[in-house]
Coordinates of C-alpha atoms in Angstrom, one line a residue:
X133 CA 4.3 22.7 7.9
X134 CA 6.3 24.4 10.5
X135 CA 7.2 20.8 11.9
X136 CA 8.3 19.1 8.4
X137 CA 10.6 22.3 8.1
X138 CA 12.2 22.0 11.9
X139 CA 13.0 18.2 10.6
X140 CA 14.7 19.8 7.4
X141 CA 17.2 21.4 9.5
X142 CA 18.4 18.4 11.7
X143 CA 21.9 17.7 10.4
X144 CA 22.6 15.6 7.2
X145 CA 25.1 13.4 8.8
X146 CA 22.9 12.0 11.3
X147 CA 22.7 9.1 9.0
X148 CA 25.4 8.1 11.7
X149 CA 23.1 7.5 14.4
X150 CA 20.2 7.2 12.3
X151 CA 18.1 10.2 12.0
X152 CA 18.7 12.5 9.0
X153 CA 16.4 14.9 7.6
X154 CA 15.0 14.6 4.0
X155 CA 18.3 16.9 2.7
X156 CA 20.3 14.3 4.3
X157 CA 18.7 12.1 2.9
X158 CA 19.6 12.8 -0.5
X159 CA 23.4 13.5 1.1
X160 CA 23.1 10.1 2.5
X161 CA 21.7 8.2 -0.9
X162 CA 24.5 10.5 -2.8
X163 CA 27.1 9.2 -0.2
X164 CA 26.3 5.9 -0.8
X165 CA 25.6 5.5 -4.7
X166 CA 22.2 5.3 -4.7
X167 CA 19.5 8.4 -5.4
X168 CA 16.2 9.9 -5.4
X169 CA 14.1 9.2 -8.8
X170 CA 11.8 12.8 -10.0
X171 CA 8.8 10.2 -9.2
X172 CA 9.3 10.3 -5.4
X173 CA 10.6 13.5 -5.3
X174 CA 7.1 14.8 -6.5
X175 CA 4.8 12.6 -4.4
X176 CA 7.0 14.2 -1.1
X177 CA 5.7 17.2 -2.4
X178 CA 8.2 19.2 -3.9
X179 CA 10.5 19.3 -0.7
X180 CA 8.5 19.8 2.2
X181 CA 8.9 16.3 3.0
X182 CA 11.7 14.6 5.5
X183 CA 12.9 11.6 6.4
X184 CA 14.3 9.5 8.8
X185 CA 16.2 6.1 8.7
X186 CA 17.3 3.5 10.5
X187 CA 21.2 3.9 10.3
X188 CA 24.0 1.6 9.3
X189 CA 26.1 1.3 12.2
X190 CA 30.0 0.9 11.3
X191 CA 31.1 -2.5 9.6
X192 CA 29.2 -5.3 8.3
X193 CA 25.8 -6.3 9.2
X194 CA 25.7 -8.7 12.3
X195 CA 24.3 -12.1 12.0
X196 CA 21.6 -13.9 14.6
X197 CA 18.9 -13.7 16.8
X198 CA 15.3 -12.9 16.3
X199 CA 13.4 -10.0 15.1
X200 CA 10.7 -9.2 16.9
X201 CA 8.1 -7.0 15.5
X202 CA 4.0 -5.6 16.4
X203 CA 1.2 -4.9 13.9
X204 CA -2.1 -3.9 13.9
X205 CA -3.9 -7.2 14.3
X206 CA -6.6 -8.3 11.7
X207 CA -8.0 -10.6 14.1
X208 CA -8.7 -14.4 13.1
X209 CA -8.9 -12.7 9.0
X210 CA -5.4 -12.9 9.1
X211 CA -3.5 -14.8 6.8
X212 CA -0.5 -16.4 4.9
X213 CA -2.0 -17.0 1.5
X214 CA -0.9 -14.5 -0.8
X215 CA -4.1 -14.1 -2.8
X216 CA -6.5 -12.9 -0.2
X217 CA -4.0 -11.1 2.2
X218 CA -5.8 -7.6 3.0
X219 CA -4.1 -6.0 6.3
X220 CA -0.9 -4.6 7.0
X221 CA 0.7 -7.9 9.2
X222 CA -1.1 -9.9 6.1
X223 CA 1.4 -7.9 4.2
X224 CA 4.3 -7.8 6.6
X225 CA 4.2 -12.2 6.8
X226 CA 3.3 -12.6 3.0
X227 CA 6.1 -10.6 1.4
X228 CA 8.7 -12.4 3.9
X229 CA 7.7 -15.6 2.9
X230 CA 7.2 -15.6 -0.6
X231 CA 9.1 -13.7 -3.8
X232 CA 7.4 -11.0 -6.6
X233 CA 8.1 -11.3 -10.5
X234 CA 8.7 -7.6 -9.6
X235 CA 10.6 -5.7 -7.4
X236 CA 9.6 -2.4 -6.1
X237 CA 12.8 0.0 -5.2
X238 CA 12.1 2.4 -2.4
X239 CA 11.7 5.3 -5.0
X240 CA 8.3 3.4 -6.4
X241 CA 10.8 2.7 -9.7
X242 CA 11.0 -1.1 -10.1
X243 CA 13.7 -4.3 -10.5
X244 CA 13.4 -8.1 -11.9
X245 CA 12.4 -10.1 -9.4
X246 CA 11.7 -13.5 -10.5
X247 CA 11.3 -12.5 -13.7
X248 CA 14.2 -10.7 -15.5
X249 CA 12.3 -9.8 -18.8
X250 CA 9.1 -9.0 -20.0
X251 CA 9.0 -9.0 -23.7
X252 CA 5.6 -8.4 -25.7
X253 CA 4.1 -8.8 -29.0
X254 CA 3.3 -5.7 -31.8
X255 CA -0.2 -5.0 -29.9
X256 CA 0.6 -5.7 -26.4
X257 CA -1.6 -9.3 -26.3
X258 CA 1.0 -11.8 -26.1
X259 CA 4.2 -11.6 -23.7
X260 CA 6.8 -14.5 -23.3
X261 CA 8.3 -13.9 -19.3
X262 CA 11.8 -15.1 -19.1
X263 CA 12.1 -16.2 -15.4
X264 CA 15.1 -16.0 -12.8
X265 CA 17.4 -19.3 -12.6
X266 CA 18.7 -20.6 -9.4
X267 CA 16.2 -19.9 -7.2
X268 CA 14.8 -23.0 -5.4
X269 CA 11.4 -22.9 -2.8
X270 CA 11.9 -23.9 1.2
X271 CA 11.2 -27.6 0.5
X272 CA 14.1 -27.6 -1.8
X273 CA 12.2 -27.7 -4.9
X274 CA 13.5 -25.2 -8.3
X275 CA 11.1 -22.4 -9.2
X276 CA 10.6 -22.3 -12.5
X277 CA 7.6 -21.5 -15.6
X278 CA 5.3 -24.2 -14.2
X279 CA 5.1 -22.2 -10.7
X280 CA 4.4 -19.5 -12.8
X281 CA 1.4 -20.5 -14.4
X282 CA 0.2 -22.5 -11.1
X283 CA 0.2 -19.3 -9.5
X284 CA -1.4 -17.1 -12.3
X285 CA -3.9 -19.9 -12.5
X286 CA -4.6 -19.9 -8.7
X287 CA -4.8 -15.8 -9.2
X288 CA -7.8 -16.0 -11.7
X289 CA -10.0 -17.6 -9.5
X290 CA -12.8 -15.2 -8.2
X291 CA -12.7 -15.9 -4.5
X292 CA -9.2 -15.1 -4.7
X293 CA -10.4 -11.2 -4.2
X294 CA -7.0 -10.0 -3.9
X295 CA -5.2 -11.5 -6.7
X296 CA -8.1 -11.8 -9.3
X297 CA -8.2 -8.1 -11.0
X298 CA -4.6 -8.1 -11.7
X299 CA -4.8 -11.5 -14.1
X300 CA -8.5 -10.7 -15.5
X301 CA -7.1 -10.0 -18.5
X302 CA -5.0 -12.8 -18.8
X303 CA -5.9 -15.9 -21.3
X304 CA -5.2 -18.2 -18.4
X305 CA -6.0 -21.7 -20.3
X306 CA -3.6 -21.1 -23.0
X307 CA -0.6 -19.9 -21.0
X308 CA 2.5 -21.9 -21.8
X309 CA 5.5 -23.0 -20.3
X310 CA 7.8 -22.3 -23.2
X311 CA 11.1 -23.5 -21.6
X312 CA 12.0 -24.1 -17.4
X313 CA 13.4 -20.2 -17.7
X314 CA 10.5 -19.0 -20.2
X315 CA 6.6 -18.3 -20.0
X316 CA 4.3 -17.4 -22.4
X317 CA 1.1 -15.2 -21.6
X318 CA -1.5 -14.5 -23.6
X319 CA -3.8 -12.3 -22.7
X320 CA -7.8 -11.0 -23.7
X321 CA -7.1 -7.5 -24.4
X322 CA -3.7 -5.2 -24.7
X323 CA -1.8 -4.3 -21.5
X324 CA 0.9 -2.1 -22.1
X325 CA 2.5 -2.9 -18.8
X326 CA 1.5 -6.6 -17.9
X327 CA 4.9 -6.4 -15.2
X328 CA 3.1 -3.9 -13.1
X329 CA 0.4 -6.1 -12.5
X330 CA 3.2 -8.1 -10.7
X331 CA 4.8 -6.0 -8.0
X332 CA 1.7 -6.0 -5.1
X333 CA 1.7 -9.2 -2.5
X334 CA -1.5 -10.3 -3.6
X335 CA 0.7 -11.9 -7.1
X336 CA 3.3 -13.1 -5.6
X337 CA 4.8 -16.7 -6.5
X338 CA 3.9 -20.1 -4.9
X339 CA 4.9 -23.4 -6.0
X340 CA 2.8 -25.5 -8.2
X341 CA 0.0 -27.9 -6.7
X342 CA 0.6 -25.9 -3.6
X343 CA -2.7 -25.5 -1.7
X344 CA -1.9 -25.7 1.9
X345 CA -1.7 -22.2 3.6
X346 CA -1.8 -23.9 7.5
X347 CA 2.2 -24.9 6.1
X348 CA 2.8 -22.8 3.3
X349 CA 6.4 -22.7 0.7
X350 CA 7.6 -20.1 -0.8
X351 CA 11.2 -18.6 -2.5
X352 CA 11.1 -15.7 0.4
X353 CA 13.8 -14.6 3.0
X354 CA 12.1 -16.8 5.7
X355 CA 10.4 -19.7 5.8
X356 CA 7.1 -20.9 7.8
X357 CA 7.6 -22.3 11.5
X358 CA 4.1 -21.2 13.0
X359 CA 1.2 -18.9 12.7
X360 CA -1.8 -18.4 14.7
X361 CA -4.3 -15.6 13.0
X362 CA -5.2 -12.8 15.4
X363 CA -1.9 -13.9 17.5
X364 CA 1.7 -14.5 16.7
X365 CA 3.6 -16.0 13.6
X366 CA 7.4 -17.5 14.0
X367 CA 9.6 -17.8 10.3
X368 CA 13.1 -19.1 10.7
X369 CA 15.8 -17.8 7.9
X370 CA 15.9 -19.5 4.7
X371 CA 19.6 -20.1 4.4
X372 CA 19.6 -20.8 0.5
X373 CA 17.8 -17.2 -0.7
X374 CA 18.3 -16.5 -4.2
X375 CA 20.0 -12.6 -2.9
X376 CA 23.1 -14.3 -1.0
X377 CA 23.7 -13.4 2.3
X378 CA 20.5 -12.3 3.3
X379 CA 18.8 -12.5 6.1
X380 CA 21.2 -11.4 8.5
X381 CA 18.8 -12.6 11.6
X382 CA 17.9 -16.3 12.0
X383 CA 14.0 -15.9 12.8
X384 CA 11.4 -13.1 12.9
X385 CA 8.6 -13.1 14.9
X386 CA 5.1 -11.0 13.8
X387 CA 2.9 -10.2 16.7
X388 CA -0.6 -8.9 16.3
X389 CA -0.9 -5.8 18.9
X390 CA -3.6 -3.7 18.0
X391 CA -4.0 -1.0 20.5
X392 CA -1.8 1.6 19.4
X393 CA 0.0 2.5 23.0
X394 CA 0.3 -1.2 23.7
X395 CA 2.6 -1.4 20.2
X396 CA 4.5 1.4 21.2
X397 CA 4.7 0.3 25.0
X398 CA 6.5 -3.1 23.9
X399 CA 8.7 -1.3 21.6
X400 CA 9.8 0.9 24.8
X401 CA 9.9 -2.3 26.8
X402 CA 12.1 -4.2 24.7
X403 CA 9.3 -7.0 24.0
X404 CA 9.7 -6.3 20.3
X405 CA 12.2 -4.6 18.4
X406 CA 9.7 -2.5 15.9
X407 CA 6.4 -1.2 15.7
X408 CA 4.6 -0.5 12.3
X409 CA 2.1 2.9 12.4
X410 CA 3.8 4.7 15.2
X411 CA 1.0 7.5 16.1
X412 CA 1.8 11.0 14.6
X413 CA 2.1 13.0 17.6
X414 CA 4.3 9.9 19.3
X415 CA 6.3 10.1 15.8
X416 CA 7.2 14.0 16.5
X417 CA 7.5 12.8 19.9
X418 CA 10.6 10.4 19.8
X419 CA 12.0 12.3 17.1
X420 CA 12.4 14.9 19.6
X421 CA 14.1 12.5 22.3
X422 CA 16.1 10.0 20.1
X423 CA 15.4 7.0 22.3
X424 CA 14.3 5.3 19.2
X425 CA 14.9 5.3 15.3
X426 CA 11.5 6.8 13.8
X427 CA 11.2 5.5 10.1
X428 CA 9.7 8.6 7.9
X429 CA 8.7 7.6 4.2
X430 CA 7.2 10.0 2.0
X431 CA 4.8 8.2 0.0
X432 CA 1.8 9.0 -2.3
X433 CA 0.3 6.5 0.2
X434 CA -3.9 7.8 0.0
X435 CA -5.7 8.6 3.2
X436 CA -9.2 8.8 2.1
X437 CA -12.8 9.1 3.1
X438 CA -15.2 7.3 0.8
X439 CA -18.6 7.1 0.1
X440 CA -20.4 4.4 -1.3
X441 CA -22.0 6.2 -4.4
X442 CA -24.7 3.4 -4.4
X443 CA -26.6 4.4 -1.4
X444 CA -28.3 7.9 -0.4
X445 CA -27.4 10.5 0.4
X446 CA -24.3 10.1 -1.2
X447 CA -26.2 8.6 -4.2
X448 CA -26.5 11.7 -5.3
X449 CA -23.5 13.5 -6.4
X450 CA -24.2 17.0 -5.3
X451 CA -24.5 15.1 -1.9
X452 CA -20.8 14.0 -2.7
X453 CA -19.4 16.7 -4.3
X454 CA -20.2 19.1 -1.3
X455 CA -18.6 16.7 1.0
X456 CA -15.8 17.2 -0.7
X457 CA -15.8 21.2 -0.5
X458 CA -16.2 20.5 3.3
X459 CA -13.3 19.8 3.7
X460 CA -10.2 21.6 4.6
X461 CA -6.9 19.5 3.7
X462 CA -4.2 21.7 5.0
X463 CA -6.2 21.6 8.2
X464 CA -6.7 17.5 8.2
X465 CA -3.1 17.3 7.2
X466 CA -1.4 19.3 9.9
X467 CA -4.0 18.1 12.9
X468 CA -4.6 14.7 12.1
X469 CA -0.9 13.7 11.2
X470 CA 1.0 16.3 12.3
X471 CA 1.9 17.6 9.0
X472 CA 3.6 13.8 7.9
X473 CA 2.3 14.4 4.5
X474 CA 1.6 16.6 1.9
X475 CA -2.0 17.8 0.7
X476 CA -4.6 15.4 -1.3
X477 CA -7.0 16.6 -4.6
X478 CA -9.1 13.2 -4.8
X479 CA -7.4 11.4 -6.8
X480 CA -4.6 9.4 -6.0
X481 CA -0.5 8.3 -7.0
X482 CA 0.3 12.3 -7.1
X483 CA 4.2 11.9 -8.6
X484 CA 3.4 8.5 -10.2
X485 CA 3.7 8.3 -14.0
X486 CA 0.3 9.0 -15.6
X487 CA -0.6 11.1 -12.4
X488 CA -2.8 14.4 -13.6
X489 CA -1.0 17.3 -12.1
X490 CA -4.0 19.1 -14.4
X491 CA -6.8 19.0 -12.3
X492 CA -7.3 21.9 -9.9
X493 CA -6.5 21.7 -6.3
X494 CA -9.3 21.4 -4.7
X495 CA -10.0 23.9 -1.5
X496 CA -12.7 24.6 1.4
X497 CA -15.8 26.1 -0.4
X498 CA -18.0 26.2 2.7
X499 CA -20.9 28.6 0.7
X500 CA -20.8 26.6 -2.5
X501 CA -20.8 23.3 -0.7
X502 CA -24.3 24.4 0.7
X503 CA -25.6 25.6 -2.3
X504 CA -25.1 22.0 -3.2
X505 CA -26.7 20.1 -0.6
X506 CA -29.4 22.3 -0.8
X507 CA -30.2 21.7 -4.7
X508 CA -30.3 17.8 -3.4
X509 CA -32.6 18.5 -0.5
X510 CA -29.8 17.7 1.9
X511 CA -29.8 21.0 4.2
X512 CA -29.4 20.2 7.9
X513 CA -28.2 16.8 7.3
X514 CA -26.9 14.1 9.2
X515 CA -24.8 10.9 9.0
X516 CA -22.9 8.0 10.4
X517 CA -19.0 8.5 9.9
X518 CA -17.6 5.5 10.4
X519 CA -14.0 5.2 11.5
X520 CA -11.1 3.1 13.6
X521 CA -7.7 3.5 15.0
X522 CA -7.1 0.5 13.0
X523 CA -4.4 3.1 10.8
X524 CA -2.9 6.2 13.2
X525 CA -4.5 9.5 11.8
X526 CA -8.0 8.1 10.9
X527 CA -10.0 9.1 14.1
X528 CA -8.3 12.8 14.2
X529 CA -8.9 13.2 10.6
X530 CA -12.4 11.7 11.4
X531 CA -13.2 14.5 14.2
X532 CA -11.5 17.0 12.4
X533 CA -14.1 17.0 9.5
X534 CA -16.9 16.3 11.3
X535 CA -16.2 19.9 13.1
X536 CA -15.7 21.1 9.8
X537 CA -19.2 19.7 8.1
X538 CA -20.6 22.1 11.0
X539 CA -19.9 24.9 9.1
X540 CA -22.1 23.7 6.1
X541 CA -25.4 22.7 8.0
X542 CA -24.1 19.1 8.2
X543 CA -24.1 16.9 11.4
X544 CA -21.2 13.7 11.3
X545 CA -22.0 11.5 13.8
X546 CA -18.6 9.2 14.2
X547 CA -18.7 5.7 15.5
X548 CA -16.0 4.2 15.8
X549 CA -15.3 0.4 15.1
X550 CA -12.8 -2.3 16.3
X551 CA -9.7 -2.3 14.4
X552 CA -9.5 -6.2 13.7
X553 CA -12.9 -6.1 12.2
X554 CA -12.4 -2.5 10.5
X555 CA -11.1 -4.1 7.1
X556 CA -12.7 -7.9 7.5
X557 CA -15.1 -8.3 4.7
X558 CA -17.4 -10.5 6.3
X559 CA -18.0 -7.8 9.0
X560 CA -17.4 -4.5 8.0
X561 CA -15.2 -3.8 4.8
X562 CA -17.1 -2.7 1.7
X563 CA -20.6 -2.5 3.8
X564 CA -20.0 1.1 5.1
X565 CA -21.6 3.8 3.2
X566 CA -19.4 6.7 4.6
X567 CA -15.9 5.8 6.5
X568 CA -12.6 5.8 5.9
X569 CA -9.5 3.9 4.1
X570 CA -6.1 3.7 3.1
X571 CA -4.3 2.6 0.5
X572 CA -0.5 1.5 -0.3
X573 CA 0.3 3.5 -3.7
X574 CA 2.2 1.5 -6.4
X575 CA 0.8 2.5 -9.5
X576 CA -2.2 4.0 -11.3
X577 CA -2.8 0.5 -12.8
X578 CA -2.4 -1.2 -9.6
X579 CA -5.4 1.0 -7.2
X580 CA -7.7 1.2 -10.3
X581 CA -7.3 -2.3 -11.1
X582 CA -8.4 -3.4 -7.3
X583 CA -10.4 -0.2 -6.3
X584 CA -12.8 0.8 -9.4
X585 CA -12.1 -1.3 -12.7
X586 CA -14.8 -3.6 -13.4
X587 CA -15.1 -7.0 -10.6
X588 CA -12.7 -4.7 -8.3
X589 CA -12.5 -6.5 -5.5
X590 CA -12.4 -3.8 -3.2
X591 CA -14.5 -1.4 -4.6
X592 CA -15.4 1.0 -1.5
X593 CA -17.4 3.4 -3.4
X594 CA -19.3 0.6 -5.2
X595 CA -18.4 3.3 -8.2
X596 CA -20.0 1.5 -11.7
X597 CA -20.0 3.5 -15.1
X598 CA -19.6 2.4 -18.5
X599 CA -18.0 5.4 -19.7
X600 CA -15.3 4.9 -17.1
X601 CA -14.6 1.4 -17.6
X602 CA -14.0 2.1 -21.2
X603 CA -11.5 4.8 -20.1
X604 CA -9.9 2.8 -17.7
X605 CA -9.4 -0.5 -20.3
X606 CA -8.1 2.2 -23.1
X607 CA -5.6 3.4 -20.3
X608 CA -3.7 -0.1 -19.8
X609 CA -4.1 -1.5 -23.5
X610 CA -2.4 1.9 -24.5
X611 CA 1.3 1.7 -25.8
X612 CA 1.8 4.8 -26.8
X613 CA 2.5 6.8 -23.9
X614 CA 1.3 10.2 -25.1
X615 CA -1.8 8.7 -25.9
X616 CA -2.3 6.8 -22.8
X617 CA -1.7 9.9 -20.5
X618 CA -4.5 10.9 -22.5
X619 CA -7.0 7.7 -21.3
X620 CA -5.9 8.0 -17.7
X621 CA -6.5 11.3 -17.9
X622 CA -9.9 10.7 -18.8
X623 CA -9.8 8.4 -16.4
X624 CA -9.2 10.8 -13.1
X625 CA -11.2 13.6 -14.2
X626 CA -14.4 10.8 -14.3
X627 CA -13.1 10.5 -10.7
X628 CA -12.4 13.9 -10.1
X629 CA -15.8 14.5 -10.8
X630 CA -18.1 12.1 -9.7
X631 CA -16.4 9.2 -7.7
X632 CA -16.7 8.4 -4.1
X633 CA -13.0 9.4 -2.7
X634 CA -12.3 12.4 -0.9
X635 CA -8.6 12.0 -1.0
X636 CA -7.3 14.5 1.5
X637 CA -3.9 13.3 2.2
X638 CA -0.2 11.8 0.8
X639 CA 0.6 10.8 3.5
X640 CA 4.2 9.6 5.0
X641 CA 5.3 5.9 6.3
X642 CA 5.8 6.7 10.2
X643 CA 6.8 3.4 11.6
X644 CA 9.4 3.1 14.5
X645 CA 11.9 0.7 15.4
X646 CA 14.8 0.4 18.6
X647 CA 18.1 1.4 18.5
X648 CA 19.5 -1.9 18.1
X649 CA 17.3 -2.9 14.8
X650 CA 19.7 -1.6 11.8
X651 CA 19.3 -1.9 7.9
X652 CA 15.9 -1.5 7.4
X653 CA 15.3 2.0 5.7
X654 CA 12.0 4.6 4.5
X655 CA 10.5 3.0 1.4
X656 CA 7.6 4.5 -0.2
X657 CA 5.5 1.6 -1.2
X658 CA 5.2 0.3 2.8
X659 CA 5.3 0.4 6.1
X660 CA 8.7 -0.6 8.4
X661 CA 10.9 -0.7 4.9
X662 CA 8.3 -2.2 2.7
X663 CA 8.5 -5.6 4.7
X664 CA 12.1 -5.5 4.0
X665 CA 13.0 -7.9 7.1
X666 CA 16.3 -9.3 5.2
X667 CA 17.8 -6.1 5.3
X668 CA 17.4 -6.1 9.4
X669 CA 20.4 -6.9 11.5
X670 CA 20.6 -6.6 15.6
X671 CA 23.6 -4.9 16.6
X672 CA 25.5 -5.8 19.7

């Protein structure tokens, strides 16, 4: 970690010119009113984590021009509709356009978005949603509780893979709109949290009847002008936004770039004025030099390998479990991102509320690892890794284990695959049996709800158990909060034990952005400030 610590010592007050350590940080947040919750303070690992911002420059945010900004493509999967969106620029376009029920703050705590109140029943099964006033789509129109249940309904259909796990449990055909201002939900089974089902992209609000995504509406910052998948996408301001003032720029352009050095390249050249996934070693890089701002997030943001527990070898536990002994996380951690992140134990949202800081860390076991493999009749074995610079960090971490599997009698053959067709369903996504993948990290609820709970719709390790289904549906029905730690709990050490994830990293935001791009700052649920293109202004 001797990196994370040299960044500890740059000066607190280089908020000024917009690089400040993770101490100045918390000077900067003091400064300015605003602090650090105990949640993200343990997913950065107790301290060892830093930060860097884009800063405020002196005075009030400029108005005009056009933000210019490169993404990992997704190729002609890319999208605008909310409910399928799967990719990063997906992500980046959908949260700009459109507004949550749910506000995530850049401490993972949350803040009414459209919705101001979420008020349940005795037993969790019916909630009544009183909804924002005042807030009107790009055509004009007022949101209100029929947008609501448009959207929910639109949610809850099955090829909607994105949307559909969070409103499963909802009792779509009797929802209600109570008043303009109030919704009533019912739902199949207790949720103890139904507003945290709210907060991801894939739920966010469209108007009602809406079904046009080549022109969608929405209630967000900016409002559609063009978009070609796999190219470039054009949103003008939307000068009546529900938080006056904002944006501060009058258009914002999204432009696929998928090669790594070509996104950085254009940042350098002026074409565009950020760049999400900056590569680590670049990162440490123009940290050193200053030219530009580098954004640092600490996040419990998973890096994982997975294995689809469905087909052999990994089938068979042992097979799995030994993998997971294989591995050497401080190593992964320090040579495939350069130490942006802190260590992972397989199962994910370390510093999140219902997180198990119980399990054992889980360390290199080379000899016991073998032992394994041998008892499944796996010595000398050989697979396919398959991996992609589709996310900085996954080919290193991909190399680096392979050389480690050595060790244990195990040959890793990598291949690795085009980054626009890395995370396309109808190509790649969910057919590997050993690769890698990472994911945003919001919630417990949220990644179980879309990675393992029953009809997941991205279920990588094709993981299926009764016993942890039952777990899993005890978890969110339970209000009592000593009780529920209890079911999710339960929940991770099913996980812990036999699932597909090796989760071997938290891993930091590293995103970079000129020196002329101010407002946006680190936020732990996504990359370049969580999307958070109003904040961006353009200084002189």
């Amino acid at each position: 970690m001797t990196d994370r610590q040299d960044l500890d010592r740059i000066p607190g007050q280089d908020l000024l010119d917009g690089r400040f350590s993770r101490g100045g940080l918390l000077k900067g947040a003091a400064a300015l009113g605003i602090g650090m919750s105990p949640l993200l303070a343990a997913a950065c690992g107790g301290g060892s984590s830093s930060s860097t911002a884009a800063s405020s420059s002196a005075g009030a945010p400029r108005r005009g021009g056009q933000l210019k900004l490169g993404f990992v493509g997704g190729g002609t999967a890319e999208t605008v509709d909310p409910f399928i969106g799967v990719t990063p620029i997906d992500e980046g376009r959908i949260q700009n356009l459109y507004d949550p029920m749910v506000i995530v703050n850049p401490d993972l705590t949350t803040s009414p978005g459209l919705a101001l109140e979420w008020n349940p029943n005795s037993d969790a099964t019916v909630y009544e949603v009183k909804l924002r006033d005042g807030v009107t789509f790009h055509n004009g129109k007022s949101f209100g509780a029929d947008d609501v249940i448009y959207s929910i309904q639109q949610m809850s259909k099955p090829a909607n893979f994105g949307s559909y796990p969070f409103v499963s449990g909802i009792d779509v055909a009797n929802m209600k709109a109570v008043r303009k201002d109030l919704v009533r939900i019912p739902l199949k089974a207790p949720d103890g949290d139904l507003a945290a089902n709210f907060t991801y992209y894939n739920t966010w609000m469209v108007p009602a009847g809406q079904t046009d995504y080549k022109h969608p509406i929405g209630t967000g910052p900016f409002a559609f002008e063009s978009f070609t998948p796999g190219q470039q996408s054009v949103f003008k301001k939307n000068p009546n936004y529900w938080q006056t003032g904002k944006p501060y720029v009058d258009s914002l352009m999204i432009t696929s770039i998928t090669d790594p050095t070509a996104r950085l390249n254009a940042l350098l050249a002026g074409t565009i004025d950020g760049m999400a996934q900056l590569p680590f070693q670049e990162a440490k890089a123009h940290q050193a030099t200053g030219d530009i701002n580098v954004l640092v997030a600490p996040s419990p943001q998973a890096m994982m390998f997975y294995m689809d527990t469905q087909k052999a070898p990994f089938s068979d536990n042992r097979v799995r479990q030994a993998f997971r002994l294989i591995a050497d996380r401080p190593a992964l951690v320090e040579g495939a991102i350069s130490g942006f992140g802190t260590v992972g134990n397989d199962t994910v949202g370390k510093g999140l509320p219902y997180y198990d800081t119980s399990l054992p860390q889980r360390v290199q076991d080379i000899d016991k690892a073998k032992s394994l493999l041998k008892a499944a009749g796996q010595s000398n074995l050989t697979v396919e890794f398959q991996t992609s610079d589709i996310f900085p960090g996954f080919v290193e971490s991909a190399t680096l284990f392979a050389q480690q599997a050595k060790a244990a009698g195990v040959t890793v053959n990598l291949k690795q695959e085009p980054a626009n067709s890395y995370y396309n369903p109808s190509l790649l996504y969910l057919k590997m049996a050993f690769a890698e993948t990472q994911w945003p990290m919001l919630s417990l609820k949220y990644f179980y709800l879309q990675a393992l709970s029953t009809g997941a719709p991205y279920n990588e390790t094709h993981f299926k158990q009764a016993a942890f289904n039952t777990a899993l549906a005890n978890a969110i029905g339970e209000l009592d909060k000593t009780k529920a730690q209890d079911y999710w709990n339960q929940v991770q050490q099913i996980q812990y034990d036999q699932g597909g994830y090796l989760q071997w990293t938290n891993a930091d935001w590293v995103d970079a952005v000129s020196k002329k791009v101010q407002g946006l700052k680190p936020h732990a649920a996504g990359a370049l400030g969580n999307y958070l293109f109003m904040d961006a202004w353009l200084s002189a």
